[in-house]
Short mmCIF file of C-alpha atoms in Angstrom, two decimals:
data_model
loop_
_atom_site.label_atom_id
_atom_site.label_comp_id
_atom_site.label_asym_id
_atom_site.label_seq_id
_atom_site.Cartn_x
_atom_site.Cartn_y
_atom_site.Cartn_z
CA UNK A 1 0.00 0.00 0.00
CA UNK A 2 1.32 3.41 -1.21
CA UNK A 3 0.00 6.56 0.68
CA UNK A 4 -0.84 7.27 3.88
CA UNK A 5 -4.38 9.68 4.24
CA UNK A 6 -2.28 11.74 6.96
CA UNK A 7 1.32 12.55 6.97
CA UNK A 8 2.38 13.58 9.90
CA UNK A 9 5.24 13.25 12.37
CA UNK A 10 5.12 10.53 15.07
CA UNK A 11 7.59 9.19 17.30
CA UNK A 12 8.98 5.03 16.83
CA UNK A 13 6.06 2.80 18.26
CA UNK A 14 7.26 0.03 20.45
CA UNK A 15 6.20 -3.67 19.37
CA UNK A 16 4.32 -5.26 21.67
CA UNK A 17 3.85 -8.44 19.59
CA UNK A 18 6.15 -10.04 18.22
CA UNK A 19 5.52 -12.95 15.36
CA UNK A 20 8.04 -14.98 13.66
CA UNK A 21 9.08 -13.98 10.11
CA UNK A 22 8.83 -15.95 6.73
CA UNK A 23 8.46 -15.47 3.23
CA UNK A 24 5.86 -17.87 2.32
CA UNK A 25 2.70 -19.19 4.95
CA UNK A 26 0.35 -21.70 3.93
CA UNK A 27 -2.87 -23.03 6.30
CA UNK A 28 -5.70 -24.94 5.99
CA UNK A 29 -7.95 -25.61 8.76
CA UNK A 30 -11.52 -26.98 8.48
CA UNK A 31 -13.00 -25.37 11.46
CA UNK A 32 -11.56 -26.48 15.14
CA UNK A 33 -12.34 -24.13 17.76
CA UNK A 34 -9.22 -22.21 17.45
CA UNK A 35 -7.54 -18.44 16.39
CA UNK A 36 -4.73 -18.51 14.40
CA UNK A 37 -2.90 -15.27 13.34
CA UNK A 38 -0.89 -15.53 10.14
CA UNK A 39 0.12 -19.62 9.56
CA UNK A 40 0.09 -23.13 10.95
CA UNK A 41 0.95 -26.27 10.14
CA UNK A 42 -1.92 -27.35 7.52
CA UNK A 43 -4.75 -29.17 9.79
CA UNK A 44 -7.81 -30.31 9.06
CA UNK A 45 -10.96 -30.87 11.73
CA UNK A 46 -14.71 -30.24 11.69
CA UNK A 47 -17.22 -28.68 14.21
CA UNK A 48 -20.09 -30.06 15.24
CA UNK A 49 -22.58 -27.17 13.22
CA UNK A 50 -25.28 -26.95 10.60
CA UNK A 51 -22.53 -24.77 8.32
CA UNK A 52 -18.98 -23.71 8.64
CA UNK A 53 -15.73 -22.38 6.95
CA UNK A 54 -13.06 -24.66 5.37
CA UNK A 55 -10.10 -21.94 5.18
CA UNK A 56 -6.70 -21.87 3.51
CA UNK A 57 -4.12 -19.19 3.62
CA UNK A 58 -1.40 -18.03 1.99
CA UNK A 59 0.73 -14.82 2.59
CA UNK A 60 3.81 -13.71 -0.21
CA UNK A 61 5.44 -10.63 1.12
CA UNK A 62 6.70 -7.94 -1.08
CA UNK A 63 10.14 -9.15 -2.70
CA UNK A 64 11.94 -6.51 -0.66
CA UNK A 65 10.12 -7.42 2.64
CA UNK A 66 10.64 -10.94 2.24
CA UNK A 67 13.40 -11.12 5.52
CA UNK A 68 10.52 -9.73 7.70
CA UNK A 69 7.68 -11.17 6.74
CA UNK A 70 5.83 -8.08 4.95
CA UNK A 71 3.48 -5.76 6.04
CA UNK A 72 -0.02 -7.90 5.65
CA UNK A 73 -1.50 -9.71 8.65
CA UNK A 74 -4.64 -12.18 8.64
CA UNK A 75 -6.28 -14.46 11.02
CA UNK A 76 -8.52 -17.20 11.06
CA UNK A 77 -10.96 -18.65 14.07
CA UNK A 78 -13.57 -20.95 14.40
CA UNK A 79 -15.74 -19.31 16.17
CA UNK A 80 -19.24 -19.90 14.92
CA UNK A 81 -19.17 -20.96 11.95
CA UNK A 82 -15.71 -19.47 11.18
CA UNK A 83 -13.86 -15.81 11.32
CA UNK A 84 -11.76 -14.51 8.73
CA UNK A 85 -9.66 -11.09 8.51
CA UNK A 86 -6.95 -9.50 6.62
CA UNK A 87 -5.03 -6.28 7.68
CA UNK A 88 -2.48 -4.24 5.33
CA UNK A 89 -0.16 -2.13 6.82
CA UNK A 90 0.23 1.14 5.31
CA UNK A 91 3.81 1.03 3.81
CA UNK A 92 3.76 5.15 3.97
CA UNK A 93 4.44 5.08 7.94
CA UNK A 94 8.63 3.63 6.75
CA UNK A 95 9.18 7.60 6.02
CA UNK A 96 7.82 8.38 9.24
CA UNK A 97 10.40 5.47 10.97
CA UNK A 98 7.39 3.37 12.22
CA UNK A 99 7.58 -0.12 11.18
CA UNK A 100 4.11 -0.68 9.20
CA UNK A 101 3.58 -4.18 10.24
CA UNK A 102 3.57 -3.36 13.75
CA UNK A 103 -0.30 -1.94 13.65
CA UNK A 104 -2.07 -4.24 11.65
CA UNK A 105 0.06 -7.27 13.52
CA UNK A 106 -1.60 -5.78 16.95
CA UNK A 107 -4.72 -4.84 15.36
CA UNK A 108 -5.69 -8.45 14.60
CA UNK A 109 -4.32 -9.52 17.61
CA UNK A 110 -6.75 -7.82 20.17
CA UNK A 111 -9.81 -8.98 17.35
CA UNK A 112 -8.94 -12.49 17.36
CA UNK A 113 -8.61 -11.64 21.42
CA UNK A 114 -12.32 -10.23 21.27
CA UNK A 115 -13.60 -13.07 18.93
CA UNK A 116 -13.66 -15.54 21.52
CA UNK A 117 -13.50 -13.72 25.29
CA UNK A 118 -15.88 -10.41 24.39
CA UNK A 119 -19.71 -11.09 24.13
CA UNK A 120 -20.22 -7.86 23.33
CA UNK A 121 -18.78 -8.58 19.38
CA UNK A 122 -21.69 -11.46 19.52
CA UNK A 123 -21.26 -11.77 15.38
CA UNK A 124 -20.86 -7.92 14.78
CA UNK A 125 -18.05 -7.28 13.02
CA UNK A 126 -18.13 -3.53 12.87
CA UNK A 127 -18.01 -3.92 16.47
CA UNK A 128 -15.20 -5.95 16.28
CA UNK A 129 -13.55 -2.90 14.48
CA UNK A 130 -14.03 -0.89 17.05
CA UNK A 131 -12.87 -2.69 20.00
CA UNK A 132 -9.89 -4.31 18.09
CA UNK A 133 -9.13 -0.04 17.49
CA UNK A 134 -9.62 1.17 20.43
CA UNK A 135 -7.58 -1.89 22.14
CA UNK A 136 -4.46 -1.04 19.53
CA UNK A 137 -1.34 1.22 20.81
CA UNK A 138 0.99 0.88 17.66
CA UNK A 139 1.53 3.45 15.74
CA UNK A 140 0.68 3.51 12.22
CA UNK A 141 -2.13 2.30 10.45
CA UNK A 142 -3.90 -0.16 8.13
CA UNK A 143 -6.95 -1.60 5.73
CA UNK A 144 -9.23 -3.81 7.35
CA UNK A 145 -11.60 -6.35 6.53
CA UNK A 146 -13.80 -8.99 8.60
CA UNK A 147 -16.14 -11.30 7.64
CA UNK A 148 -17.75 -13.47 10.50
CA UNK A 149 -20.05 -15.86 9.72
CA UNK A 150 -22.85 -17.75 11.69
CA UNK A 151 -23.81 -21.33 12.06
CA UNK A 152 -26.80 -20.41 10.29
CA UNK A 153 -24.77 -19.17 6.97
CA UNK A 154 -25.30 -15.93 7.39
CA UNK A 155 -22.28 -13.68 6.82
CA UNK A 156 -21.50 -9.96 8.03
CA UNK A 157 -18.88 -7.84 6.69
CA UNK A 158 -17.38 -5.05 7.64
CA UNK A 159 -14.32 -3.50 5.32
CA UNK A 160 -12.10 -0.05 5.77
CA UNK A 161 -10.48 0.80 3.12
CA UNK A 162 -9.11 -1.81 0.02
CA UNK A 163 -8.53 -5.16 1.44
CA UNK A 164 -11.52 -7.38 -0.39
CA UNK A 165 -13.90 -10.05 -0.76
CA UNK A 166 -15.75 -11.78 -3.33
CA UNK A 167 -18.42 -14.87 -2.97
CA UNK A 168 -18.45 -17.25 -5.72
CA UNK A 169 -21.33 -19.74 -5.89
CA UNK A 170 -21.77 -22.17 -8.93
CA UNK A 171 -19.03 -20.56 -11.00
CA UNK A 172 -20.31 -16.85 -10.32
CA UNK A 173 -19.39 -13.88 -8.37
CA UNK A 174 -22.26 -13.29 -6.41
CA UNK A 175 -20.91 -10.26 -4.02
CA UNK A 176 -18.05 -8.36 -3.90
CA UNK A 177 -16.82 -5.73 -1.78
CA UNK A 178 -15.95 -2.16 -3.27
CA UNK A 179 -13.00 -0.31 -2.48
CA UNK A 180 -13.01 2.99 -0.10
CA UNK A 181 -10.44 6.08 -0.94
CA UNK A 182 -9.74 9.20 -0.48
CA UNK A 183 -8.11 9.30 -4.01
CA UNK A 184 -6.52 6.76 -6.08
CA UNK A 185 -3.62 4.50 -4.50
CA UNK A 186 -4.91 5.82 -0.84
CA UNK A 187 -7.56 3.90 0.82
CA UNK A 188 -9.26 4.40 3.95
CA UNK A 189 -7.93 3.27 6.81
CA UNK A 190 -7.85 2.76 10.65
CA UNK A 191 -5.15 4.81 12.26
CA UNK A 192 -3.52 4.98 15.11
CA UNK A 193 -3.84 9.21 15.01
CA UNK A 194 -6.89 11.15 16.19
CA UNK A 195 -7.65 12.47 12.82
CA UNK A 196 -8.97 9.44 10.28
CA UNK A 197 -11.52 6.53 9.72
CA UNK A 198 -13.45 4.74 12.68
CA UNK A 199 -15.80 1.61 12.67
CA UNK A 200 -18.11 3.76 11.78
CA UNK A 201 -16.68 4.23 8.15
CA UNK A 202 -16.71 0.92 7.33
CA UNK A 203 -18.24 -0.44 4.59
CA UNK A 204 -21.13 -3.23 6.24
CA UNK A 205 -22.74 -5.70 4.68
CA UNK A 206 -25.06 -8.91 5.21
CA UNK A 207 -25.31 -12.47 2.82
CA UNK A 208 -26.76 -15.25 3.02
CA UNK A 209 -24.42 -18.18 2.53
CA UNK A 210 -24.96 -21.76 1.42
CA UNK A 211 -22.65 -25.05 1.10
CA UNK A 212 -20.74 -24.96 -1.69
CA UNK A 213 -19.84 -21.14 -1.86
CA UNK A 214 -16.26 -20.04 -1.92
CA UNK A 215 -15.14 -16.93 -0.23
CA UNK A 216 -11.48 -15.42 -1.50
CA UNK A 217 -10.77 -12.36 0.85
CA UNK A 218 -7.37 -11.12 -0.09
CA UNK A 219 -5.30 -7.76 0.22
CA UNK A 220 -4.82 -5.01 -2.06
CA UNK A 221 -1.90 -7.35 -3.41
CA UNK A 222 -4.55 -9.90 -4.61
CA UNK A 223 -7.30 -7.81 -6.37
CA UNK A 224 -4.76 -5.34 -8.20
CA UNK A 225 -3.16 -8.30 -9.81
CA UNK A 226 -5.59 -10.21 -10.37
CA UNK A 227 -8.94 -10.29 -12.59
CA UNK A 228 -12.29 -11.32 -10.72
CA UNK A 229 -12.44 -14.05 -14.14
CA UNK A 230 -9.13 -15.21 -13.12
CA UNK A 231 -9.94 -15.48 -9.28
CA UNK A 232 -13.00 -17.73 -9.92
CA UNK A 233 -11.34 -20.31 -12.80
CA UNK A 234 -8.57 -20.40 -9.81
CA UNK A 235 -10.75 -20.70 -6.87
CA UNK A 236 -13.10 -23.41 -8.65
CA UNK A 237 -9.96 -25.16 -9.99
CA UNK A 238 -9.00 -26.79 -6.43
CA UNK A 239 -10.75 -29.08 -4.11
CA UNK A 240 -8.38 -28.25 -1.15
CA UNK A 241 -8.87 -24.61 -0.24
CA UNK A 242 -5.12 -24.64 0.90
CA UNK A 243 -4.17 -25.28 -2.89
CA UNK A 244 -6.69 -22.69 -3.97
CA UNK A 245 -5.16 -20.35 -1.91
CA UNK A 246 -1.55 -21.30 -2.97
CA UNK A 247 -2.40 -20.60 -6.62
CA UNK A 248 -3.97 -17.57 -6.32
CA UNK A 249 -1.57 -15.71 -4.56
CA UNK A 250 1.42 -17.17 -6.98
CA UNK A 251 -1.24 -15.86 -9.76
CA UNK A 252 -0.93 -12.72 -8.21
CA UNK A 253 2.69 -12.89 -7.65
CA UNK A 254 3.52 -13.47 -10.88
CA UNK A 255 1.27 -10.80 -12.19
CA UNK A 256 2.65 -8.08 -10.26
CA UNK A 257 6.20 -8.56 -11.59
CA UNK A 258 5.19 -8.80 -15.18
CA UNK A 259 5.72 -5.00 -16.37
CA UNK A 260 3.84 -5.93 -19.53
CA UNK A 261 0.66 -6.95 -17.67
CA UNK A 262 -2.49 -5.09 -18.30
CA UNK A 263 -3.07 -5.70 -14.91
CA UNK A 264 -6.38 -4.28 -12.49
CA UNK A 265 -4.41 -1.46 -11.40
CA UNK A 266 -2.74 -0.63 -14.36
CA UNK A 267 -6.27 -0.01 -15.93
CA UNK A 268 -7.58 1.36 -13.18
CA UNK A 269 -4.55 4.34 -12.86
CA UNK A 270 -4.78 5.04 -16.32
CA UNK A 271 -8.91 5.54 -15.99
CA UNK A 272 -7.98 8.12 -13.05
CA UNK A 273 -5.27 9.95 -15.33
CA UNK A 274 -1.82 8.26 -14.55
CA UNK A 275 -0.19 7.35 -17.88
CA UNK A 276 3.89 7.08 -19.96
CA UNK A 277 4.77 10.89 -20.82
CA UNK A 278 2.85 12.26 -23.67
CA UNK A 279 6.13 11.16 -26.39
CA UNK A 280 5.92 7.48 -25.27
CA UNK A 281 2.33 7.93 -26.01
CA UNK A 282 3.05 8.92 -29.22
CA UNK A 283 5.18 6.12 -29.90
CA UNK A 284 1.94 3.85 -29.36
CA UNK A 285 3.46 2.73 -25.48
CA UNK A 286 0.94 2.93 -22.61
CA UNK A 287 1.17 2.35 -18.83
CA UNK A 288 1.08 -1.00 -17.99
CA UNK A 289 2.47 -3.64 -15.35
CA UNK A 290 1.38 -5.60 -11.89
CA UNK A 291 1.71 -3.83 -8.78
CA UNK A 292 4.55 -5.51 -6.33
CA UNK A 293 3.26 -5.90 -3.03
CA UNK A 294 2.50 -7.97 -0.21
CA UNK A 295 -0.30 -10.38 -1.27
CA UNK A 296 -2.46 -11.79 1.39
CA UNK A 297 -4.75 -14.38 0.05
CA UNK A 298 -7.42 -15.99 2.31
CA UNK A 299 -9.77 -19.05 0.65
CA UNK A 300 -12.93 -20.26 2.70
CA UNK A 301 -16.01 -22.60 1.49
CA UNK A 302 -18.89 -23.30 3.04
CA UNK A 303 -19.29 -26.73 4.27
CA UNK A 304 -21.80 -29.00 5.97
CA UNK A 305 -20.41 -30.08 9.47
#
């Protein structure tokens, strides 16, 4: 993620988590009564509940951010019939000296806290937001999106800023989340400063689930790279959501290093007015090219349990 909505100055945060790095995560869990932040060991175990999440993961920091694991964060939980988040770090905070990862790693730390000891969330997820907020000291900020889902298949959303999600059922994108900015390349997001988005800004909404559907939730790094017709042929390609996962955020990875890539965002910055000078223009060359970036990829399906 590129821009920050406020630049200000801000003295170093100190971590108060600390995770282990990698460069790649993969997880697949079938719904045990658990929270995981980032990756596990792939597992597989069922709840006893009319419908729940099957959920793969899989994170690919940007290439320079590989040593520390990038700037995304996810997590996954159980609860209900299943939880699922991803958090981007803005990447703008570096100028300030704040480490980027350090807000969205807390951030989904106190939610995935609140998921399972705070009745008060009781399915909301916009409350979630704003406990998992107000519960955060890092400095720095981040996109956020949760999507918690009951036993009954209903799912609620709630989404600050450009993190995504899309529901395919029988082939087709049935809902997708939109994107929230200030102006292109800078999203909303939660901040650790006194000026900027709350809970209340986010983006809520409501489905109705059945077995079968896939959910992909994904970071910025996902949906810039790649095209919704790409995400479903890759989605519906695998039986193991783990695999899924896997190949979408590759897809994505290899996207965003292709320079010759009409990719999402390419299109999208030359709708918005970003283009080559006016004399490559005239030599026929246009902007083009992936976005690198951490990519965050999150795969769920609705099963019977």
């Amino acid at each position: 993620m590129a821009s920050l909505a406020l630049h200000v100055s801000v003295p170093q945060s100190q971590p108060l988590i600390r995770f282990p790095s990698f460069s790649l995560s993969r997880f697949s869990q079938c719904s045990k009564r658990r929270n995981l932040l980032y990756s596990a060991p792939p597992h597989l175990d069922n709840v006893q509940s009319e419908v729940s999440l099957c959920v793969g993961t899989h994170l690919i920091p940007h290439p320079n951010k590989a040593l520390t694991g990038g700037e995304d964060a996810f997590f996954v939980s159980s609860y209900s019939g299943g939880v699922i988040a991803v958090a981007d770090g803005v990447s703008g905070w570096a100028k300030e000296n704040v480490d980027p990862a350090l807000f969205p790693r807390e951030f989904l730390a106190n939610a995935s806290d609140l998921v399972e000891n705070d009745d008060e969330v009781n399915n909301d997820p916009q409350i979630l937001l704003r406990k998992a907020h107000a519960s955060t000291s890092a400095t720095g900020s981040a996109t956020v999106i949760v999507a918690m889902m009951e036993r009954n298949g209903k799912l609620k959303i709630a989404n600050v800023g450009d993190c995504g999600l899309k529901i395919i059922r029988k082939g087709q994108i049935i809902f997708s989340t939109s994107p929230q900015e200030h102006y292109f390349d800078c999203p909303y997001q939660l901040s650790s400063e006194r000026v900027g988005q709350t809970f209340l800004d986010a983006k809520v909404s409501n489905v109705e689930l059945m077995e079968g559907d896939i959910l992909v939730m994904g970071s910025d790094g996902l949906f810039d790279n790649v095209f919704d017709h790409e995400i479903v042929a890759t989605a519906t390609k695998y039986v193991d959501v783990g695999e899924a996962a896997k190949a979408l955020a590759n897809l994505a990875s290899s996207h965003s290093a292709d320079k010759t890539f009409e990719s999402p965002y390419s299109l999208e910055a030359r709708s918005k007015g970003y283009d080559v000078p006016f004399w490559k223009k005239i030599l026929g060359m246009k902007l083009t090219g992936g976005k690198l970036d951490d990519i965050t990829v999150v795969v769920g399906q609705v099963v019977s349990s």
